[in-house]
Coordinates of C-alpha atoms in Angstrom, one line a residue:
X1 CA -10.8 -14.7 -21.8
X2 CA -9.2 -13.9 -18.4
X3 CA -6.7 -16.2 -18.4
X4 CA -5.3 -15.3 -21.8
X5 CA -5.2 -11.5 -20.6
X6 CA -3.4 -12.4 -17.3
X7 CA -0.2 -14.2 -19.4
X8 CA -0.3 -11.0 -22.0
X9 CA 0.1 -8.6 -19.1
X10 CA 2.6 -10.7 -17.2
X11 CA 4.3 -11.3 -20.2
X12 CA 4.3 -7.5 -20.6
X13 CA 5.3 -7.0 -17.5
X14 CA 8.6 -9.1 -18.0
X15 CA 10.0 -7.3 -20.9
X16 CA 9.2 -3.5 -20.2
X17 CA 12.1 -2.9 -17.6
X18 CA 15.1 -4.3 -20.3
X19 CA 13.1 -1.7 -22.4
X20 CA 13.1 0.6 -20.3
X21 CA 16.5 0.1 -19.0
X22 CA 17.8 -0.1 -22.8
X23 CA 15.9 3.8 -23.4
X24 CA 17.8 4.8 -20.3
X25 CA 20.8 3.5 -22.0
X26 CA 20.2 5.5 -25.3
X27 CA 19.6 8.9 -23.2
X28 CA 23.0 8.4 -21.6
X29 CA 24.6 8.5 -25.1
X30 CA 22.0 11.1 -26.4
X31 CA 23.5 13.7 -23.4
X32 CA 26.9 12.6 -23.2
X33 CA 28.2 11.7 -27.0
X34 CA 26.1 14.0 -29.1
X35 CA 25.3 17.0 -27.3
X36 CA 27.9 17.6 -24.5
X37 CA 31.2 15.9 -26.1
X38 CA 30.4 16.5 -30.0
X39 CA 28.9 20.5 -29.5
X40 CA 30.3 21.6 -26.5
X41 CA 33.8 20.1 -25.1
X42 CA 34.5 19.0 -28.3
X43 CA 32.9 20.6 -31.1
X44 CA 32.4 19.5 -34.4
X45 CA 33.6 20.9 -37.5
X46 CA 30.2 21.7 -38.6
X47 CA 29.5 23.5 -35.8
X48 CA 30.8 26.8 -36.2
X49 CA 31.7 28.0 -32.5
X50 CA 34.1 27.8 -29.6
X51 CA 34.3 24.8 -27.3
X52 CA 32.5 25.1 -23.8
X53 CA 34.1 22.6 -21.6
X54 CA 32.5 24.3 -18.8
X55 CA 29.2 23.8 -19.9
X56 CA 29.3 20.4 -21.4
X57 CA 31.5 18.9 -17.9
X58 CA 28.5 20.6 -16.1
X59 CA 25.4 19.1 -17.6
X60 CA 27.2 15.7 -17.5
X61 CA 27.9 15.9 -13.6
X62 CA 24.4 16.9 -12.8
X63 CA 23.0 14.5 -15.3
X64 CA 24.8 11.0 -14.0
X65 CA 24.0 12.4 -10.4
X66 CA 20.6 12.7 -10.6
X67 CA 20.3 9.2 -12.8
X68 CA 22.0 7.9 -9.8
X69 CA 18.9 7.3 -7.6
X70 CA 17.0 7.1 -10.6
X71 CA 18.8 3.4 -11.1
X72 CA 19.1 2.9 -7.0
X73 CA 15.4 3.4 -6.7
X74 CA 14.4 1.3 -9.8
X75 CA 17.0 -1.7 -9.2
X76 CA 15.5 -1.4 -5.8
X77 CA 12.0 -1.6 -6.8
X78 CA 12.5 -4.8 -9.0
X79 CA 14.3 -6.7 -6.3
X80 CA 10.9 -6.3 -4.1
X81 CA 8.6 -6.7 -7.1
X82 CA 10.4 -10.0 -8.1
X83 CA 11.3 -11.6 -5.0
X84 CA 9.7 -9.8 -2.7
X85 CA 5.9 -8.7 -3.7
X86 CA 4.1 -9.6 -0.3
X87 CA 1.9 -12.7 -1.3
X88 CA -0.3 -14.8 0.8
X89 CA 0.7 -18.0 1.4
X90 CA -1.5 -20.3 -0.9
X91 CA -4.2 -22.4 0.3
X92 CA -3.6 -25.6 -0.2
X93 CA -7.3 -25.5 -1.4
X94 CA -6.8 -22.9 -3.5
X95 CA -4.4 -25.2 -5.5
X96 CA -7.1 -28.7 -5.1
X97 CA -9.4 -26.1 -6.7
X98 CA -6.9 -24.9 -9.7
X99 CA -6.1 -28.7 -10.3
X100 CA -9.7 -29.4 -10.8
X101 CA -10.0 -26.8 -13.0
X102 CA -10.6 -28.1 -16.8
X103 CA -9.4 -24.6 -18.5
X104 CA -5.9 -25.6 -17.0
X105 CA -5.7 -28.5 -19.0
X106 CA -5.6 -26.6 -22.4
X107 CA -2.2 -25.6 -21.1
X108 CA -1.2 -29.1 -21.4
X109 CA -0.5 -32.2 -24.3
X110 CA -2.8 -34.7 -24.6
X111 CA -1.1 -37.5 -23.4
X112 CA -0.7 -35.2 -20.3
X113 CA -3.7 -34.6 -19.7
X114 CA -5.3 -38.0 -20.4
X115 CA -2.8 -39.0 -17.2
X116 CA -4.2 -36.3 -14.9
X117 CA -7.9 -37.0 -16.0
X118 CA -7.5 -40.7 -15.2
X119 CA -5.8 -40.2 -12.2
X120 CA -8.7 -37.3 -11.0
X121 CA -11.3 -39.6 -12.2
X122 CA -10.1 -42.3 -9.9
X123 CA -9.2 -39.8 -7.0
X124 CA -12.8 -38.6 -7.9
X125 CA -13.9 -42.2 -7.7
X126 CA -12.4 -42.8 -4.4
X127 CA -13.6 -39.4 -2.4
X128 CA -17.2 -39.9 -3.4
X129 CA -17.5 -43.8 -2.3
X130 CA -15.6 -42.7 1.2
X131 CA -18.5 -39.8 1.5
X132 CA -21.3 -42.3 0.7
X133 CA -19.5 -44.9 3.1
X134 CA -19.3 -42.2 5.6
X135 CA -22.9 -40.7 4.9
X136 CA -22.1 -36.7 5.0
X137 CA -22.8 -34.5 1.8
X138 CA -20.2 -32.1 0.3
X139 CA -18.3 -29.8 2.6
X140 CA -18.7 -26.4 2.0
X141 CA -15.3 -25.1 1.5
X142 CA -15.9 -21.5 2.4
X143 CA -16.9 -22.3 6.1
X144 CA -13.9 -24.9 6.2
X145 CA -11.9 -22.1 8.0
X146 CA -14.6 -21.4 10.5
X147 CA -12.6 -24.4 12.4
X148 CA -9.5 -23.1 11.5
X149 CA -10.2 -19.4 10.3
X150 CA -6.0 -18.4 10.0
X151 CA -5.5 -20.9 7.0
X152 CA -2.3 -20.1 5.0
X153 CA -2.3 -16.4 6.0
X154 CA -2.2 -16.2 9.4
X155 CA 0.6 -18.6 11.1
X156 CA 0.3 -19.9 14.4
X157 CA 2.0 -18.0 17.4
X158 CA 4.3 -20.1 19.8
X159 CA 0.9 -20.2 22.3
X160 CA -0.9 -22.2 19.0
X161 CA -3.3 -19.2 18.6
X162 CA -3.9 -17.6 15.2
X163 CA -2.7 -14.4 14.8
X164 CA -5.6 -12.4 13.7
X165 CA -7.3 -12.8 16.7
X166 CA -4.3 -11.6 19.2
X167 CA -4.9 -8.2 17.5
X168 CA -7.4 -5.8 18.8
X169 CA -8.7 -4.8 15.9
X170 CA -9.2 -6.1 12.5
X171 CA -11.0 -5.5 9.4
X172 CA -13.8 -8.5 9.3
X173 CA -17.1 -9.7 7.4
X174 CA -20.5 -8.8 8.9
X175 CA -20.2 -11.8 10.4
X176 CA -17.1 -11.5 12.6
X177 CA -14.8 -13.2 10.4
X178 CA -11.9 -12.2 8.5
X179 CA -12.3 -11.2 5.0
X180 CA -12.4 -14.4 2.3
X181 CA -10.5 -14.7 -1.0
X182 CA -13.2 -17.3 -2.9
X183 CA -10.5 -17.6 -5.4
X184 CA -7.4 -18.7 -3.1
X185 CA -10.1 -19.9 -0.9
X186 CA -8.4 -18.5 2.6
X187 CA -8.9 -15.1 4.7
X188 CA -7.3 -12.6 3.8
X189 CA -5.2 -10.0 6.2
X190 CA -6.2 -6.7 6.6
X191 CA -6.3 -4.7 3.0
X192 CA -5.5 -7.6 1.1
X193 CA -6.5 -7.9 -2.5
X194 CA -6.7 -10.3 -5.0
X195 CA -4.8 -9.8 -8.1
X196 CA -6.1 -11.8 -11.2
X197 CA -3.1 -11.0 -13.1
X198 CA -0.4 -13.0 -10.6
X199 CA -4.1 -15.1 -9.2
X200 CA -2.4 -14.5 -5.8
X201 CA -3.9 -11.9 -2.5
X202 CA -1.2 -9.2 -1.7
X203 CA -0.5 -7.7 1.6
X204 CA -2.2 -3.9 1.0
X205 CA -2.3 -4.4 -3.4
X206 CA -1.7 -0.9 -4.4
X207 CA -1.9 -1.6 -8.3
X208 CA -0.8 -3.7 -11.1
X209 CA 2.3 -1.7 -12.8
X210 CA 3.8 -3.4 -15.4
X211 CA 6.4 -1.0 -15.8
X212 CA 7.7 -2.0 -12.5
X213 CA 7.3 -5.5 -13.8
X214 CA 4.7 -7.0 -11.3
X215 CA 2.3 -5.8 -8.6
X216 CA 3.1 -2.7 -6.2
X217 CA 2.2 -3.4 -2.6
X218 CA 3.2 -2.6 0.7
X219 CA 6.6 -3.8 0.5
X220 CA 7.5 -1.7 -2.9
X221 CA 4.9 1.3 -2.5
X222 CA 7.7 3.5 -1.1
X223 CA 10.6 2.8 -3.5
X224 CA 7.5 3.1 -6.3
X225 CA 7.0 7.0 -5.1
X226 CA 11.1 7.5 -5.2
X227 CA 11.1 6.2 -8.5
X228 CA 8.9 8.2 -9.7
X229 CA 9.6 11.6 -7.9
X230 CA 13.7 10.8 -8.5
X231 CA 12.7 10.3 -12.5
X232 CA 10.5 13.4 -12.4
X233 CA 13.4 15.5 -11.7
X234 CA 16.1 13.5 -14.0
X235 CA 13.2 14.2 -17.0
X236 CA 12.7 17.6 -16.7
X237 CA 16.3 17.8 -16.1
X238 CA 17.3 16.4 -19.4
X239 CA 14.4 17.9 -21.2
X240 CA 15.6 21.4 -20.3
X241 CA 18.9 20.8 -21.6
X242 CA 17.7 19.3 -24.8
X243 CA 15.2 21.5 -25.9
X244 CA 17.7 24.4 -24.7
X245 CA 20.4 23.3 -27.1
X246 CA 18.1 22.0 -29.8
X247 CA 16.5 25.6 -30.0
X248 CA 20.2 27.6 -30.4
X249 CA 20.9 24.6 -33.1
X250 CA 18.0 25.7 -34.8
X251 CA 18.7 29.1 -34.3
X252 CA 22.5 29.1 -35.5
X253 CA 22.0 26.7 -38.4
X254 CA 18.4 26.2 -39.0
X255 CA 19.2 22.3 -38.6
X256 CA 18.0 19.9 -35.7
X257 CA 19.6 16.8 -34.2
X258 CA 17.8 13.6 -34.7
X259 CA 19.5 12.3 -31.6
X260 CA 18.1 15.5 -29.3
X261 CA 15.1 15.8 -30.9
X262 CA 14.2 12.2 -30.2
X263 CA 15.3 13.2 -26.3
X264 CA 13.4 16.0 -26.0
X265 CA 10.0 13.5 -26.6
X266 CA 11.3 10.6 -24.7
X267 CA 12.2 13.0 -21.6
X268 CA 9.0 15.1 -22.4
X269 CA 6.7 11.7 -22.2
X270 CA 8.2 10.2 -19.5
X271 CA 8.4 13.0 -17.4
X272 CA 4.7 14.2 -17.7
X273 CA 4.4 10.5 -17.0
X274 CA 5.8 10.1 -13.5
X275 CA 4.9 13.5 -12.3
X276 CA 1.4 12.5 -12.9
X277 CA 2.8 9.0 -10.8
X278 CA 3.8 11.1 -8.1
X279 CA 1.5 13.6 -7.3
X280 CA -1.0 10.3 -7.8
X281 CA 0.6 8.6 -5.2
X282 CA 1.4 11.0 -3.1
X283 CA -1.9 12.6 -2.6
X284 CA -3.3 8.5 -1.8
X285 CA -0.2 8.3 0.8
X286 CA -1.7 11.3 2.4
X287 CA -5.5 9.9 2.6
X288 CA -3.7 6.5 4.0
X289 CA -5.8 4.9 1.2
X290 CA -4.4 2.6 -1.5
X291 CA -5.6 3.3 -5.5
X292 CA -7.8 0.2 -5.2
X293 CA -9.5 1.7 -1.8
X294 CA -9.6 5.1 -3.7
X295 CA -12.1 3.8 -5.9
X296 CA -15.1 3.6 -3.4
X297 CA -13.1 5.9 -0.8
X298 CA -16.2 8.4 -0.5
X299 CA -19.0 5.5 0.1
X300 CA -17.3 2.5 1.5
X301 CA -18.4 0.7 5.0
X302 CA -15.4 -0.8 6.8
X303 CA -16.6 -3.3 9.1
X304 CA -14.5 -3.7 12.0
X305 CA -14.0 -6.5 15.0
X306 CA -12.4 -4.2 17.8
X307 CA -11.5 -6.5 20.7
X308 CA -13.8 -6.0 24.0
X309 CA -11.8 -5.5 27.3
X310 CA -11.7 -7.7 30.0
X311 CA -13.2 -5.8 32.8
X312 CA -16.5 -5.7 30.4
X313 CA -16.9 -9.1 29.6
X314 CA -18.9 -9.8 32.5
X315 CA -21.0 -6.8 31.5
X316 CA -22.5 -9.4 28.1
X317 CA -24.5 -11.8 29.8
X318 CA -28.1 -11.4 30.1
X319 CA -28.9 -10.4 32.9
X320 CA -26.6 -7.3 33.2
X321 CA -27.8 -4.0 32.8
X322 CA -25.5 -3.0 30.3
X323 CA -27.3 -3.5 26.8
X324 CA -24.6 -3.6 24.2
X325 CA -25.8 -2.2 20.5
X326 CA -23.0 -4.6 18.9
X327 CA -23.1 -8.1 17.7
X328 CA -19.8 -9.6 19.0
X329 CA -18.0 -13.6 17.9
X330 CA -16.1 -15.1 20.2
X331 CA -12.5 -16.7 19.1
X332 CA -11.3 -19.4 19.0
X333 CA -14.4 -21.1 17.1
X334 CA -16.1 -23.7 17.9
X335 CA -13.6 -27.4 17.6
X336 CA -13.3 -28.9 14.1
X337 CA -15.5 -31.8 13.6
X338 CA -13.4 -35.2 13.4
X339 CA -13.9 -35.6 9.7
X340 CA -13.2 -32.9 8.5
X341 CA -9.5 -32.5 7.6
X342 CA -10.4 -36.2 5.7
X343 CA -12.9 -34.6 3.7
X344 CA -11.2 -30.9 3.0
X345 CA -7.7 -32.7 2.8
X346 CA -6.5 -29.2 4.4
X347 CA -4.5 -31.1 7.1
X348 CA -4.9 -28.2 9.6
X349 CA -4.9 -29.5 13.2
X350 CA -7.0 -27.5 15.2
X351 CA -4.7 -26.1 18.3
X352 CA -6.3 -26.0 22.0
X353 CA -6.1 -23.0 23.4
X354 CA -5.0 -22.4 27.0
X355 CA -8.2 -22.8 29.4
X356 CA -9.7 -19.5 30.0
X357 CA -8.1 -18.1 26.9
X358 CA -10.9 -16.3 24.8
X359 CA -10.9 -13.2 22.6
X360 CA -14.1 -11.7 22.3
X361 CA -14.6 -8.9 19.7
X362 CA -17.7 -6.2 19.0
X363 CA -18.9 -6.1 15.5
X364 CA -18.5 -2.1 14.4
X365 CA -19.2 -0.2 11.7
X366 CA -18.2 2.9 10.5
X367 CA -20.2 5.3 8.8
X368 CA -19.7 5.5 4.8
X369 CA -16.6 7.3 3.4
X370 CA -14.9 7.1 6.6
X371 CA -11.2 5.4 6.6
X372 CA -10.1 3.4 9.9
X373 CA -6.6 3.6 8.5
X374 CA -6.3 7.9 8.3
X375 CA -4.5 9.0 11.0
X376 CA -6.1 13.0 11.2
X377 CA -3.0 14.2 9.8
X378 CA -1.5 13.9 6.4
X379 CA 2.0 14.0 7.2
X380 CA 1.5 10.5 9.7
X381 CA -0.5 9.1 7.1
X382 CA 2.7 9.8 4.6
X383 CA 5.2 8.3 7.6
X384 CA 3.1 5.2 7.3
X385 CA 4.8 4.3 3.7
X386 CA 8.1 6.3 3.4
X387 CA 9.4 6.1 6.9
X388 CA 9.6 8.7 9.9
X389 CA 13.4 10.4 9.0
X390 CA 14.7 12.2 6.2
X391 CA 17.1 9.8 5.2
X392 CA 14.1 7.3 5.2
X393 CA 12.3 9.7 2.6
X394 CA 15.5 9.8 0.8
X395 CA 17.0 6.6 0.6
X396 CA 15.9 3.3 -0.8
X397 CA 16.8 1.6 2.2
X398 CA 14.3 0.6 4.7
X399 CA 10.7 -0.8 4.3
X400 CA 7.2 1.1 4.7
X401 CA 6.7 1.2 8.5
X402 CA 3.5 0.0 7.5
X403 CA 5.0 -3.2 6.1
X404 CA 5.7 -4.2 10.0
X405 CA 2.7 -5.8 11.4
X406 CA 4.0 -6.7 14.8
X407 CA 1.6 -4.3 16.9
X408 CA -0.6 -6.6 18.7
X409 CA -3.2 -3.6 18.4
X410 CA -3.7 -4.4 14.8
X411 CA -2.3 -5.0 11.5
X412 CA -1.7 -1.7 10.5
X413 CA -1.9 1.5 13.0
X414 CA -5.4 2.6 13.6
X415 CA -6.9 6.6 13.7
X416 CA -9.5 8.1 15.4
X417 CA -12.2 6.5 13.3
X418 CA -11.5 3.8 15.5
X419 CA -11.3 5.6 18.7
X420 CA -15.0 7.0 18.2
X421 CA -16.2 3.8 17.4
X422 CA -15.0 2.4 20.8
X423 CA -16.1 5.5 22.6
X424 CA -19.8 4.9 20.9
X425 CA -19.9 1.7 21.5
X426 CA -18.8 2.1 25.2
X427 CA -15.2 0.2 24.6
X428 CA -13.6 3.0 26.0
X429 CA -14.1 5.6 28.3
X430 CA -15.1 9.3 27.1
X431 CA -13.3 12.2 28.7
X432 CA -15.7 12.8 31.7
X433 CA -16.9 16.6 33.0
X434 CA -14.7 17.2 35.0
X435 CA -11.5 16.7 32.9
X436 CA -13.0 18.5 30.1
X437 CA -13.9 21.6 32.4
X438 CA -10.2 21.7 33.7
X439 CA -9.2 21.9 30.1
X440 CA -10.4 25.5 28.9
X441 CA -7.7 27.1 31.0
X442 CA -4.8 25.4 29.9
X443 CA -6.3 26.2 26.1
X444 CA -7.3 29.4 27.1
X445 CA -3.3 30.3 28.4
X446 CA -2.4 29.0 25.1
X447 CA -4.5 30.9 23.0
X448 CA -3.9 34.0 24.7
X449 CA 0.1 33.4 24.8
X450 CA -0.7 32.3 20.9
X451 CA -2.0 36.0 20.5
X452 CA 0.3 38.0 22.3
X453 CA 2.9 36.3 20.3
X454 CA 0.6 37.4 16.8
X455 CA -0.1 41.1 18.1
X456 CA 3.7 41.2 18.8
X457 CA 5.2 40.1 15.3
X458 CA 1.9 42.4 13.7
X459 CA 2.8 45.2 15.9
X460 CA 6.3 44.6 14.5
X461 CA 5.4 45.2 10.5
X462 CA 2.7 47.7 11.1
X463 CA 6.1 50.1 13.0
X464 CA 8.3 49.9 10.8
X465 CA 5.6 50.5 7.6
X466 CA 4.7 53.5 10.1
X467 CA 1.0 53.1 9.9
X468 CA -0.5 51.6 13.4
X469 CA 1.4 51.1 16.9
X470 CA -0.7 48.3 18.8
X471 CA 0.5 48.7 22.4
X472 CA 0.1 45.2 24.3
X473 CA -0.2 47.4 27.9
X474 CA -3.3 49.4 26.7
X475 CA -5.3 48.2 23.7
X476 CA -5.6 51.8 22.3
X477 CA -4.7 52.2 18.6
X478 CA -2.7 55.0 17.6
X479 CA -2.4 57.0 14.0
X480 CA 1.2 57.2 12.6

């Protein structure tokens, strides 16, 4: 039942934004032809008043310039969803796996698939006599990448270490190892998520839109809140002028236009529509939270390996008096056994890492509801996906900050979930005593500076409303 689903939504998917562009194209005509050039510059006969070339030049100015970033944003949005939607690279076991698959077969002709089954039976054939020759049972696919734990998604650095593990932080299984797609059989990068209806993991999967024609993720979330916001205002816009117009037509002549009234609903739909869209995501952007992490975002455990430093790795041996509460894995893993990229077929070779060279991570928790990911302010959480200037807000230009995952601290910037968690766990150094009693000064200047300043602009209001004089040189309150 899935499969059939999947090719009705991407099918979907594929011929909503001609549609959509094509109702775009019809409210063009609806604005410009009927209403502003047939009953305002140029009237006609029917309708018994004086042209209002004013008016109609007006609404036709402010219409195309708001449908301007309307199009910029969309056309924009398309080109990221199409060619750019932020897959993970494939497994190559991932595609074994879909080969071997019998539904795939229905896709196929007979004489087709008589071919493949004789030349799987005999590939079949061959795999299981070399495993009886060689006297080993069936590999177990899922801890395949224990050897070689990047697989397709995380590439190889120029020092042949996998890139997961030069981070300080990333999101991980109990265990210590990245998160697994079963399905594309691979780790995942941070805030992946498997999509069923492409059958491919995207980089921080926001949703499935098929209005937008595929999958929003990091790389489109941004332009997907412009869109939205930029159609917001060209809807209400044109539903305004529509229902403005339609109402004196009805008025004067006790007659509607087919053409405005069918632009009043289409303008009233999709308008209620994307405001919904962008309060949605805009509130999500401000919790740092994607709407598939908003599902469980009040219970959900985030299991983090947070990198231990250097000057404590003597500290985890047994005999040191510093008892660590933490489970911690040790990268790289152990070597790949000899046989195994014949019997996997992933053709991985396992890279030696420079001698001395090991990353050794603590296996945290954080306590249910809390997000890794919030930055303790709403405004850097909404930086993280439509940029840090104004323009950056504005323009469909540049990508989600949050898109660049070159920060060897992690994947994607960290807040002060994280922080406690190393403080707790004795990662990183509290604030000691002494530093924290040298503080209450500073604050204490602040706050007091902080209520002169108050006093001052109350003292301000309160004279000239003649009721109370608060004098900053003697606290004594006077009657007007």
């Amino acid at each position: 039942m899935a499969r059939p689903d999947r090719r009705v939504n991407l099918a979907v998917a594929r011929v909503i934004p001609p549609v959509l562009l094509g109702i775009v194209a019809y409210a063009c005509y609806v604005v410009t032809k009927p209403l502003c050039i047939d009953y305002l510059i140029h009237p006609l006969p029917k309708y018994s008043h004086n042209p209002r070339v004013g008016a109609g030049a007006a609404i036709i100015v402010v219409y195309y310039v708001l449908l301007i970033p309307v199009l910029a944003t969309y056309l924009r949005l398309l080109y990221n969803v199409v060619w750019n939607p932020g897959f993970l690279p494939r497994s190559s076991l991932a595609q074994g796996k879909k080969d071997t698959d019998p539904s795939s077969h229905h896709r196929h002709s007979g004489r087709h698939r008589r071919k493949r089954s004789r030349r799987r039976s005999h590939t079949h054939h061959v795999e299981k006599s070399d495993g009886q020759q060689d006297g080993k049972a069936d590999v177990d696919v899922e801890r395949g990448p224990d050897y070689h734990a990047a697989g397709a998604a995380f590439p190889l650095d120029s020092a042949g270490l996998e890139s997961f593990y030069t981070k300080d932080v990333f999101v991980c299984q109990p265990d210590g190892r990245p998160l697994y797609c079963s399905t594309c059989c691979q780790y995942k990068t941070d805030r992946a998520h498997h999509c069923r209806e492409v059958d491919r993991c995207v980089r921080k999967m926001d949703h499935f839109c098929p209005w937008v024609g595929g999958v929003v993720s990091e790389t489109s979330l941004k332009f997907f809140i412009q869109f939205v916001f930029y159609t917001t205002i060209f809807c209400a816009f044109a539903l305004i002028v529509c229902a403005i117009f339609t109402a004196e037509l009805k008025r004067e002549m006790g007659t509607a236009n087919v053409h405005w009234a069918v632009g009043i609903g289409l303008s009233g739909l999709f308008g209620l529509f994307t405001f919904g869209m962008t309060l949605s995501s805009v509130q999500l952007a401000m919790y740092n939270v994607t709407t598939i992490e908003n599902l469980n975002r009040r219970s959900v455990v985030w299991t983090l390996a947070i990198r231990v430093p250097q000057h404590l790795l003597a500290k985890l041996t047994p005999n040191s008096q510093w008892a660590p509460t933490f489970r911690t894995i040790t990268y790289p893993l152990p070597p790949m056994p000899p046989n195994f990229e014949a019997m996997t077929g992933t053709g991985h070779q396992q890279q030696v890492p420079p001698p001395g060279e090991q990353h050794v991570f603590a296996i945290l928790q954080t306590l249910p509801g809390e997000n890794p990911f919030d930055l303790g302010s709403p405004l850097k959480n909404l930086q993280q996906v439509m940029g840090y200037s104004l323009l950056d807000w504005i323009l469909p230009l540049k990508h989600s900050p949050c898109a660049d995952h070159s920060n060897m601290e992690s994947a994607f910037a960290m807040g002060p979930v994280v922080s406690r968690l190393k403080q707790e766990a004795g990662l990183e150094a509290r604030l000691d005593e002494t530093s924290t009693a040298e503080q209450p000064p500073s604050h204490k200047r602040k706050r007091r500076h902080f209520i002169d300043f108050a006093l001052s602009g109350l003292s301000f209001i309160l004279a000239r409303h003649n009721t109370i004089i608060i004098a900053h040189s003697n606290p004594t309150v006077y009657g007007a």
